[in-house]
CSV table of C-alpha atoms in Angstrom, one decimal:
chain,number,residue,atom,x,y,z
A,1,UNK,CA,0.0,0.0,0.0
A,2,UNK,CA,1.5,3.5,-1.0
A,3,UNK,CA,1.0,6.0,2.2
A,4,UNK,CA,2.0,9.7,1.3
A,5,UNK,CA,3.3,12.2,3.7
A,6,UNK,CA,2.4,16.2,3.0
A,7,UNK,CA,3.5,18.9,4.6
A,8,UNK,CA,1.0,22.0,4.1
A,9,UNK,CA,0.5,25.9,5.0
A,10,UNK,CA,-2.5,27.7,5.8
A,11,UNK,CA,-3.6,31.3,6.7
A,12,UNK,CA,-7.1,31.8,8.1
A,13,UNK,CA,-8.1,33.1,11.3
A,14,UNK,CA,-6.9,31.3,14.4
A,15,UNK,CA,-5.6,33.5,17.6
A,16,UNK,CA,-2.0,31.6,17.4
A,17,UNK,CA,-1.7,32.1,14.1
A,18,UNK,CA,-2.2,35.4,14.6
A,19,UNK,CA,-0.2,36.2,17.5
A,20,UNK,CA,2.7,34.6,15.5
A,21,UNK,CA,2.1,37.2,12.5
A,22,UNK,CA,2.4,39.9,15.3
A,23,UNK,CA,5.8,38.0,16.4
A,24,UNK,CA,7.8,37.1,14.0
A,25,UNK,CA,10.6,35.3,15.3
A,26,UNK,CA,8.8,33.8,17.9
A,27,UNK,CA,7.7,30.0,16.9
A,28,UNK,CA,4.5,28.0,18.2
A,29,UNK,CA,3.9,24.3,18.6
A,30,UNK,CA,0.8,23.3,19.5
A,31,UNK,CA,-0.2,19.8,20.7
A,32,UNK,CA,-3.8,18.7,21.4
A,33,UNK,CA,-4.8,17.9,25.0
A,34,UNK,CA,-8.6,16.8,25.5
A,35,UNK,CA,-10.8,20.1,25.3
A,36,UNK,CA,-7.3,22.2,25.5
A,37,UNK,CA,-4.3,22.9,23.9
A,38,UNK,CA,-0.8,22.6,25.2
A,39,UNK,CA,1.2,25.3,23.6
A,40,UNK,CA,5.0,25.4,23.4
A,41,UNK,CA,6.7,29.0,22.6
A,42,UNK,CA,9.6,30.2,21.5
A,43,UNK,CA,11.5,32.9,20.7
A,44,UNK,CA,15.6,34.6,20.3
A,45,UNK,CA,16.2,37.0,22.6
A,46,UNK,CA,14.1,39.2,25.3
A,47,UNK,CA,10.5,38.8,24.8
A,48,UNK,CA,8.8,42.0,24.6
A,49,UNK,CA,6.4,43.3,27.4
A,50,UNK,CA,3.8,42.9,24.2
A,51,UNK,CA,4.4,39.7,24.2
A,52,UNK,CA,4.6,38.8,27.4
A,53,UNK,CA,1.2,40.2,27.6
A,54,UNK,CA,-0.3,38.2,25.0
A,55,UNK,CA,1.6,34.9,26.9
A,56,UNK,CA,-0.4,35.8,30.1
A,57,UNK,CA,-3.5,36.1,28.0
A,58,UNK,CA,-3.3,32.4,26.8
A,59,UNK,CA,-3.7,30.6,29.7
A,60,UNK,CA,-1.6,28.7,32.6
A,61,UNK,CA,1.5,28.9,32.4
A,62,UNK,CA,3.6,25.3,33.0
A,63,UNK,CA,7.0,26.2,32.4
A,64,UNK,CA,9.0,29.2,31.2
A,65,UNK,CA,12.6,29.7,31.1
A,66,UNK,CA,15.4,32.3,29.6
A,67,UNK,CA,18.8,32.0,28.8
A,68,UNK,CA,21.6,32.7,25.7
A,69,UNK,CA,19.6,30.3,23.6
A,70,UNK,CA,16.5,32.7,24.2
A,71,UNK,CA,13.1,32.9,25.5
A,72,UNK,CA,10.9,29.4,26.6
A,73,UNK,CA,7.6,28.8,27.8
A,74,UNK,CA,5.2,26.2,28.2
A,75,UNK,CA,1.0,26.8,28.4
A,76,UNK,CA,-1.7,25.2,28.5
A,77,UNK,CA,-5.0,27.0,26.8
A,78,UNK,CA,-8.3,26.8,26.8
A,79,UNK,CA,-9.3,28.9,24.0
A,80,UNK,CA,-12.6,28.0,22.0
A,81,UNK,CA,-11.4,26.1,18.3
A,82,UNK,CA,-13.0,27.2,15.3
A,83,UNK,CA,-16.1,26.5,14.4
A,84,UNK,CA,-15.1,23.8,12.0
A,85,UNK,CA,-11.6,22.4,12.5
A,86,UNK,CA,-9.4,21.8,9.8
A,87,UNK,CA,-8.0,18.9,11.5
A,88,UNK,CA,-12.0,17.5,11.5
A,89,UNK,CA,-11.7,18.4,7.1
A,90,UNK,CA,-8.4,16.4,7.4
A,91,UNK,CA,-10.4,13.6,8.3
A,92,UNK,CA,-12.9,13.8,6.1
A,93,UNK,CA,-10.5,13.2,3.1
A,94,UNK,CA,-8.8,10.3,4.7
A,95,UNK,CA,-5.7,12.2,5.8
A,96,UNK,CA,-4.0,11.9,9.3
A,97,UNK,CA,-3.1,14.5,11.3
A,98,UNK,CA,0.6,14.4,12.6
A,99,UNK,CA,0.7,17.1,15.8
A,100,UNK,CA,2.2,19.3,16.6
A,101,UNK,CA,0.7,21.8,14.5
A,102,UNK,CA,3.5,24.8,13.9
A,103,UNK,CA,2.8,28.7,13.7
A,104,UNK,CA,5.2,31.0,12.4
A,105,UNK,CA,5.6,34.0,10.9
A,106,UNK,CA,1.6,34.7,10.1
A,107,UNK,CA,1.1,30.8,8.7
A,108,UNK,CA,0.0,27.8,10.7
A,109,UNK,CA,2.1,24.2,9.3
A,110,UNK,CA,0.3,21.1,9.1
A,111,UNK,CA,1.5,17.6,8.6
A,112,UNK,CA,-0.2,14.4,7.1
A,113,UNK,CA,-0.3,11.5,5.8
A,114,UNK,CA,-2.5,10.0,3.7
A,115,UNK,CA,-3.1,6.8,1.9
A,116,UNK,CA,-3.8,7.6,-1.4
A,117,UNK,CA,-2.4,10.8,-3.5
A,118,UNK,CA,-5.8,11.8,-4.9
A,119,UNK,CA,-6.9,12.1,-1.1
A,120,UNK,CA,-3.8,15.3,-0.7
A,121,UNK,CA,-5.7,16.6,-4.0
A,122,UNK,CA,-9.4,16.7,-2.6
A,123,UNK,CA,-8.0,18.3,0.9
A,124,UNK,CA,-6.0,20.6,-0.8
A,125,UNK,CA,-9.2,21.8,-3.0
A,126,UNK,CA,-11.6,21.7,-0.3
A,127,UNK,CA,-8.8,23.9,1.6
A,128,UNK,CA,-8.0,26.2,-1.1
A,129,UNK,CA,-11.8,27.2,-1.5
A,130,UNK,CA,-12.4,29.7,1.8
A,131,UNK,CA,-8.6,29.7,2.7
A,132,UNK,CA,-5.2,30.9,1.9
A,133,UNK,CA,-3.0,27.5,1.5
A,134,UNK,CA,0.4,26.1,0.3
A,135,UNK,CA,2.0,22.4,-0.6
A,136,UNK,CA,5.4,22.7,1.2
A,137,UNK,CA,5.7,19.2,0.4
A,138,UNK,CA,4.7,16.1,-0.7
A,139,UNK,CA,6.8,12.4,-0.6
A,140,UNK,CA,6.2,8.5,-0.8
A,141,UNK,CA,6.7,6.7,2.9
A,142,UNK,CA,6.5,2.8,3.7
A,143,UNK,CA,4.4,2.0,6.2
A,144,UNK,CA,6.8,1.4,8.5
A,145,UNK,CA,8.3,5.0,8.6
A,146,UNK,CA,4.6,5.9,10.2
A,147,UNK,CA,5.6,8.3,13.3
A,148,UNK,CA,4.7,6.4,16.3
A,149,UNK,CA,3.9,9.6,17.7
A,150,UNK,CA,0.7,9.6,15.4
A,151,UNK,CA,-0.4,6.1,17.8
A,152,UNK,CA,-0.5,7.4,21.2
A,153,UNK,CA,-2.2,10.9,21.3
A,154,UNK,CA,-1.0,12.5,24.7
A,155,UNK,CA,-4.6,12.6,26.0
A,156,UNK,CA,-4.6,9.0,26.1
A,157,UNK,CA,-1.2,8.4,27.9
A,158,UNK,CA,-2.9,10.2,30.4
A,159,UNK,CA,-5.9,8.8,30.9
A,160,UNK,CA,-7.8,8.0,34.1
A,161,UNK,CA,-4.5,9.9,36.1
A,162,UNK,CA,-5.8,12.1,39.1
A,163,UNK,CA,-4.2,14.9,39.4
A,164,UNK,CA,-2.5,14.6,42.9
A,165,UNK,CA,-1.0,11.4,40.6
A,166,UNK,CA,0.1,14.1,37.8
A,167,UNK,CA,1.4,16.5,40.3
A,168,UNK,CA,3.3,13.7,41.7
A,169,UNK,CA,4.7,12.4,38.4
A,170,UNK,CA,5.2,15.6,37.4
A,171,UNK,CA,7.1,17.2,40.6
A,172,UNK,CA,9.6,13.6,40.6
A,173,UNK,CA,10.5,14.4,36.9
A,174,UNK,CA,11.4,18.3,37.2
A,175,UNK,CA,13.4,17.0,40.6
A,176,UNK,CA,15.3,14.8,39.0
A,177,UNK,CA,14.4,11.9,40.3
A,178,UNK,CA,13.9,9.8,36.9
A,179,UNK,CA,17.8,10.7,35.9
A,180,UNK,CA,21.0,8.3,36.5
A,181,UNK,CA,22.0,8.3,39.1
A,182,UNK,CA,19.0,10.1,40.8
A,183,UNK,CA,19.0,13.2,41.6
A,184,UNK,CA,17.0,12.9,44.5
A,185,UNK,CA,15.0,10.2,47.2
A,186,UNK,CA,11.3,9.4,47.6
A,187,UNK,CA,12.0,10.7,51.4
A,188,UNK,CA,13.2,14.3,50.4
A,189,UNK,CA,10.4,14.4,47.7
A,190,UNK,CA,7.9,13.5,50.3
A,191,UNK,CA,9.6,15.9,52.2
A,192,UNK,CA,9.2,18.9,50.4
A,193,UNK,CA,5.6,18.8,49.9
A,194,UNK,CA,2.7,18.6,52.2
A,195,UNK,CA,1.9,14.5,52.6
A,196,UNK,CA,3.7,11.7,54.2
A,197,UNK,CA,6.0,10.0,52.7
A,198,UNK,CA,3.7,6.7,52.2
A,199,UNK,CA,1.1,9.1,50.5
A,200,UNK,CA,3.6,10.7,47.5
A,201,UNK,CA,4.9,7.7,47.2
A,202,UNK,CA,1.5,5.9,46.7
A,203,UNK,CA,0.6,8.5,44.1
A,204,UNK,CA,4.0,8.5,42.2
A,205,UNK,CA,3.8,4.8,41.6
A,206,UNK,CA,0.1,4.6,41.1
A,207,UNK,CA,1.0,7.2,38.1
A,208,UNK,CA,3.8,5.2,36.9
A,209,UNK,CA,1.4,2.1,37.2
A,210,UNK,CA,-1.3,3.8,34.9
A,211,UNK,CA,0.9,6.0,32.1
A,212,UNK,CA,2.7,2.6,31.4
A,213,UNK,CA,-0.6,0.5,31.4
A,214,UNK,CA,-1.4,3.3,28.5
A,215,UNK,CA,1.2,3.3,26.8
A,216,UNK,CA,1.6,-0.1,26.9
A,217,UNK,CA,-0.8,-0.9,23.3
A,218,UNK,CA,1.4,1.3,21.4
A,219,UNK,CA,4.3,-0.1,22.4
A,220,UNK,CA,3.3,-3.6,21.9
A,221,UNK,CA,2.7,-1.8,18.5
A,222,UNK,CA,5.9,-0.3,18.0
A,223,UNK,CA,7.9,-3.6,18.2
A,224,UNK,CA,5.3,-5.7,16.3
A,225,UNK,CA,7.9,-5.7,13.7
A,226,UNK,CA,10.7,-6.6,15.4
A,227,UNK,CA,12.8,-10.0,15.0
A,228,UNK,CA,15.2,-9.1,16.9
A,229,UNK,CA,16.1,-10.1,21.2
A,230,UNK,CA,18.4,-7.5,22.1
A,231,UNK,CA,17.6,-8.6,26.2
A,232,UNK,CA,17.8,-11.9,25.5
A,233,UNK,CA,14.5,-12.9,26.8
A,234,UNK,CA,13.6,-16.8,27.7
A,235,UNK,CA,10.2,-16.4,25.7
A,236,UNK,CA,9.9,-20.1,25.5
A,237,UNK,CA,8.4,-18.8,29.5
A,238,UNK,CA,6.1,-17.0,28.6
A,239,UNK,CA,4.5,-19.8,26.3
A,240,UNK,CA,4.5,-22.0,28.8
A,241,UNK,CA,2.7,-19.9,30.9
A,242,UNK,CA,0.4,-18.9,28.7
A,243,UNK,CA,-0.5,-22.4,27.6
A,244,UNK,CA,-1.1,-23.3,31.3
């Protein structure tokens, strides 16, 4: 089967896109999160109390950061989508959506892939007819060079999480405690928050338990493929087990 990958840019009216026209050297990602977006900014240099401004208009803020390389920040946003999605007309043409969608310089980037080229034609047409639009790019992919990112949208990975589970996760990871060797305990974690150590912890592996139980589907799916046994794994085990 012949799978095509497109890469496409639009102008129409969409607050990012807009605020990136205003912007021009700063760049957007946005990923899709539930009934939200999670945006990831960027810029060179000192952002400007105008942008700044339209930053604290977004949303809540989840990280931001400066340095030489230039100006960071994480959000997440809550602003109403468009009456008709373009990711929804995507889907209507057969196409798959590849997040994160991109805005820079006045135009929003999109990319796809589709499994037949006549599909990129109809989209493209149906695009073209209320919007401003260009084909950056359009190639021939096997099906095995399908991002795995397009398998395991975030909002799943994170499904059925509380979020004293998500703080937890969350407050181990910008600790350190997930890096080799660890850059901190469960005890001082526990410590610096406001439950006992037996609570964080119960959260923190309750998390772990769940995001893996998620992901675990697409990573099954992910080495479908594979013939290799770089662990060396006694799977003649496993079939015994399973047979019992």
């Amino acid at each position: 089967m012949s799978l095509y990958e497109a890469s496409i840019r639009v102008k129409h009216e969409c607050p990012y896109r807009a605020i990136s026209e205003r912007h021009p050297d700063l760049t957007i990602r946005e990923w899709p999160l539930s009934d939200c977006q999670v945006l990831e900014l960027t810029a060179e240099g000192t952002p400007t109390d105008a942008l700044l401004d339209e930053i604290d208009q977004l949303g809540t803020v989840l990280h931001e950061s400066a340095d030489d390389d230039g100006y960071h920040v994480v959000t997440q946003s809550c602003l109403c989508s468009l009456e008709e999605s373009i990711v929804d007309r995507f889907e209507a043409h057969n196409c798959l959506y590849q997040s994160p969608t991109i805005y820079r310089q006045g135009w929003e980037h999109y990319t796809l892939v589709a499994f037949d080229s006549e599909d990129v034609r109809a989209l493209l047409g149906d695009l073209r007819s209320d919007r401003e639009i260009e084909l950056l790019s359009k190639t021939s992919i096997s099906e095995t060079q399908i991002p795995h990112s397009m398998l395991a949208p975030a909002s799943h990975l994170f499904e059925d999480l509380t979020d004293r589970q998500l703080a937890a996760l969350q407050f181990a990871l910008e600790s350190g405690y997930y890096e080799q060797p660890r850059g901190t305990s469960l005890r001082e974690l526990a410590d610096r928050t406001a439950v006992a150590r037996s609570t964080y912890e119960e959260h923190l592996r309750k998390a772990e338990n769940k995001l893996l139980t998620n992901a675990g589907q697409f990573l099954r799916l992910v080495t479908a493929t594979a013939t290799d046994n770089p662990l060396g794994v006694d799977r003649s085990r496993r079939a015994e087990r399973a047979a019992d």
